[in-house]
Structures are given as C-alpha cells and as structure tokens.
C-alpha cells in the first residue's frame, strides 16, 4: 500500500525524516547476533514509557487508596485482566503512525473534520491538566515530609521535570525515560517489606470475587471505575503515535514495536499490583482516608515497613510523577503544536522549536501552580482523575478504531476481524464506564 495522501500540504514542523530508517540508524556497523540485540535495545521506548507513565503518581495514589480500603482483593486480578486493553490501544496507535507516517491528530482532521479535531485537542488538554496536577501532588508528597514547605517542594519538582528539555534529541530523552521507569522496582521492594500473605494473594486469583455496589457502604463501584479508567489514558494514544514518528518506525518495525508495547503492558499491572499490596498493609491504619493526602499515606508506612520503606515508597511516588509529567506534557505539546502547525519534535533543540517546548514548559507550570491552592482533597482527586479523564477519551477510542479499520488508510495493515471486535468491545466498556460516571455524578454520589 502507498502512504496516505491528501490535498493537505504537510504542516510546518512535520517531524518525519525518512531518509534514514530506524533500522539503519539502530544497527549501523553491527552484524549477526549483536545486530539483533542492539536492535531490540533500540526499539524499547514508546510502549514501555507510555505504559509506565500510565502508572503515574495519581494512579499509584489511587491504587494505594484501593488497597487501603479493600485490602488484598479482586482488584489485583482485575489489573491483569485490563492489561490487554492497554496493549491493543497502544498497538493500534503505534501501527497507525508506522504505516501512515502521519500523526493521529492530522488524520482526525483529514477524515472527520475540524470539529472533532479541535474537540479532541481540547479534551486531551483538559485530561492532561488533571493528570499533571496529580503528578505534582505525588512528587511533592515525600519532599514535604522531609520538612520542605510545599512551595519549595513544588519548585524542586518543577525543576526536575523541566530539566528534560535540555537533553539533546529524542533518543537521549527516551533512554532517560526508560531509566526513570526502572525505578518502579522500589514498589515491589516495599510490597515485600509489608510481608503480605502469599496464600491470601493466591486466593483472590483463584476464587470468585465478592462485589458490592452500595456506594454508601464502601464506594467499591467508584474504585472499580477508577481501576478500569487507569488501564488507559488519553495521553498514551498521542504520545505513542507521535514518538513512533519521532523514532522513525515503519511498517517493517511493527513486530518489534509490538514487543515494546507488550513488555510495557506486562510491567504496568505488575507494578500496580505491588502498590495495591502496599496499600493493603495500611488497611484500617489511615484515619479519614477520603480526606487524606499522599503525605498521610507515606507516613502510614512507617509502623508497617519502618522509615526505610516509607522513604522508598515516597521515592517511587516521586519517580512515577516525574516520568508521567514528562510524557503527559510532551503529548500535550505535540498535539497543540500540531494543531497550529508549529515545529514539534523532541529531536529539535529548544531554539529550533521554541513554541513546542514552550507548551511543554507551560503545561508543567500550570500543574505546579494549581496544587498550591489550599484545601484540595489531593488523594481522592487522584482517584476521580482516572475516572473523568477516561470519559474524555471515549471519542478518541472510537476514531482510533475507525481509522485502523479503514483499508483506505491502512491497506493490508488494517485491523483483522478479531481486532475490530476487540476494539469495539473496549469502546463499549469505556462508554459504559462513562455512562455510569455521569449517572453517579448527577445523583450526587461521586461528590
């Protein structure tokens, strides 16, 4: 199939450079097994970073809250049941970029018109703002426990995330992202420090769950919605799609791209489950859980794991917020810059794409300022962010499936029959989550 063409001229800042393929750049001068090994290392990036970024500070706080309320429960296997949703959504996003060499946003404009294009950009901006706020909530929590005032902890967090702008080229930023993602291992260490009962964990994976729907008793439905919502996020579509282009993946790299995404989709529920197990150790030990903040949760680990466990959990929370803030802000910068036709690539220097990096910086600054507002229910804010951001994502899920179903767009790489069925199944699930959320909100049960 030939590449997608239209009467629309490429906008300024098209980040595509097809003169040298990803494979050529990654394996230059290497042969045999060494070539394959280096190619595997080089392909790792968009899928892993996107999935681990979805385990953002807000998501980790939500998982901790879930464990603290329900203990070792059916929420653990639910995390792994949702992993295929993460994989399939990202695989479609990656395949769309690799095959068409065109941004999702541009395809949305081309095939569905200006209204849905700008509505999608606006929805992403709103969802990403909600996420970024929770990232700063998580990053500042541990620093405030060290005695730093909130404004100083916020400033330090802001400086750390802004620093990534000065890394040269997409490759160096991507390697930094992978390195930061590896630090998620601390959550597994803390989970072992809480001494969970292996038999109890095994039981929830092998027995039928007990589910209650009475919001007044334990709010289980709200946490189910949050867990489902946290399986995917709007920024993942845009980030994976744009970084596929930045990295130069083509249809020849689809198998390698799928491996990258599969690894991320496997690691995401493993780390999330570790955090939920950590939270289960706090069950009954946090007073006024709904009104608590992340610092309260971190402090509550001291009697369970000692101060070291508490510090490690705070480090993991900071790290989760750091990686997610980078990924989410770049997804906003890519999308908004593209909507205005500005240069937009992590391969550009700041001087070459000042508006792109200005958007990245502005997203972070806005999130950093909002958390200074006194009286915000920070922990529950993280839970509700996972739910409401998902509502904003449903139209993009529909368009992603329609585009990857379309043989005029994808040619022989269009979705197969079972992929179509799975895609519409995912859309049905998240549409149902949105409808239930709206009903609960109108009834005042989610306030």
Steps between C-alpha positions, in 0.01 A plus 500: 500500500625851427516754778188700580470815290259790503469844356628643829860612485722383786492751782811678618691286740418164349738282698536229241847423367480198274848542353644261756281226647486408867661163423788661312571746778468239775718232344761693306833317513358198687455144371356165609375447853645831615290673237180331622580573864571865431184529288296358789655749743444786257133420441415518870343829581155630401300198620684452830517871581132553415383203712718588797394863471144375535613379843525868580507651847123547491449140394734371770318705763171358370638143522627566853160633600334193347724266698449699821120476464459141373825326595611200294198469273373430149652833391834319459386258225293783351826685425627211290165449327519861382855466360384388151309829471823693552680284245239517226438873526872576483559248222237668284652841572852381416386315186306805380813717524742243357282417198368846408799707621238755600391627841172376641394861549557579131310189391215600729483840329523346155233233540262634767521877467595805702240462776618160619863597445484803726266328747756221535784748553295682767401176676862387507608834645241480778574136584875562498463797734315278748775239474785749536345643815502155657862447388609802700289379791698175501840659443463755779361257759833347603685831486255667739552215747870588499403836645492702180214748461257410224607790275865391514414132444286611206783711358751214527259261330436752224875546444557122476234452234601812305860379488418236238456775240876547493575139399600497136290295258217252541738210566656652814158601635368150434794331677444732798134398504587131507751557781243690704243224435733234642480671840143362528672191640500674840125434526565126479762532774257687727229242425732224628579712806130500594518115529179417308349155535572306175204271564267798525635642173463162330142470623382821329637370170323165529164578662189683386505863624256647745381833359270754665335787318384703800684831471403595851674200655845492343486676162620187322343607171699823499825310545403249229439789262833657598690173445342447159565864414864473596561216251530752217527877474455758222864605501612142418343514153658832408838432660544155348384616158729805490805327644456224242550772242783667692678167528453424131322165530354362177276207411814281498535568873147404604606171661769673702261778596251242625767341719572840654131557570450147634784545751348827617153344527645219714705724730216746558267263694795341685607834648137603555430175688807559717366844595156356576662241727687782672170680552340186644754515785349838596146366528343651811813703581414829326243718670258691275635332188274699264640829630860381519787617285791298356726611785260329744525178301880515494517565875266206565766262363742577784334265757468228231833511315710734708633833382696341213184355346327835534790678328510244219128541439539878491788458253284277280216752511733784404643290219153403370395864493824606333473253211129562449535879510765478226290269282169679552643848440669386180174345377329839552786685333495269196125532458451872554810592298376278219158664507668836432755363252805568718823300506455210740766241556717394790778482242488879475700728726312755709615776265366302202154431646444765770120481485504120538722516808311805624181292503682224688627751756159671527316173571737426785479852639120493505492166684759620750301815578164327549618273784586808706127569533417424867237247602511268198409135586819375339467122540140477379586744221736232368220240506248719316756609241528140378122488452426834336801495267369172362167662415685755289687219323203306359466702173873455428467125555220494244702696244811287559303182428331653195834615355676168557196315359514708180682326214531827311713623790677181605494275193600143588586616855138580585346329803412134456154372589587415860683832542189684389289302746746565782520869414125547516492295820747741664292794380184341645668448837624857530173641371324308778747637755423851373124450520520364856726790599254754362210333683690492828603861459144617429383307806763673709661173608846586367533838668 
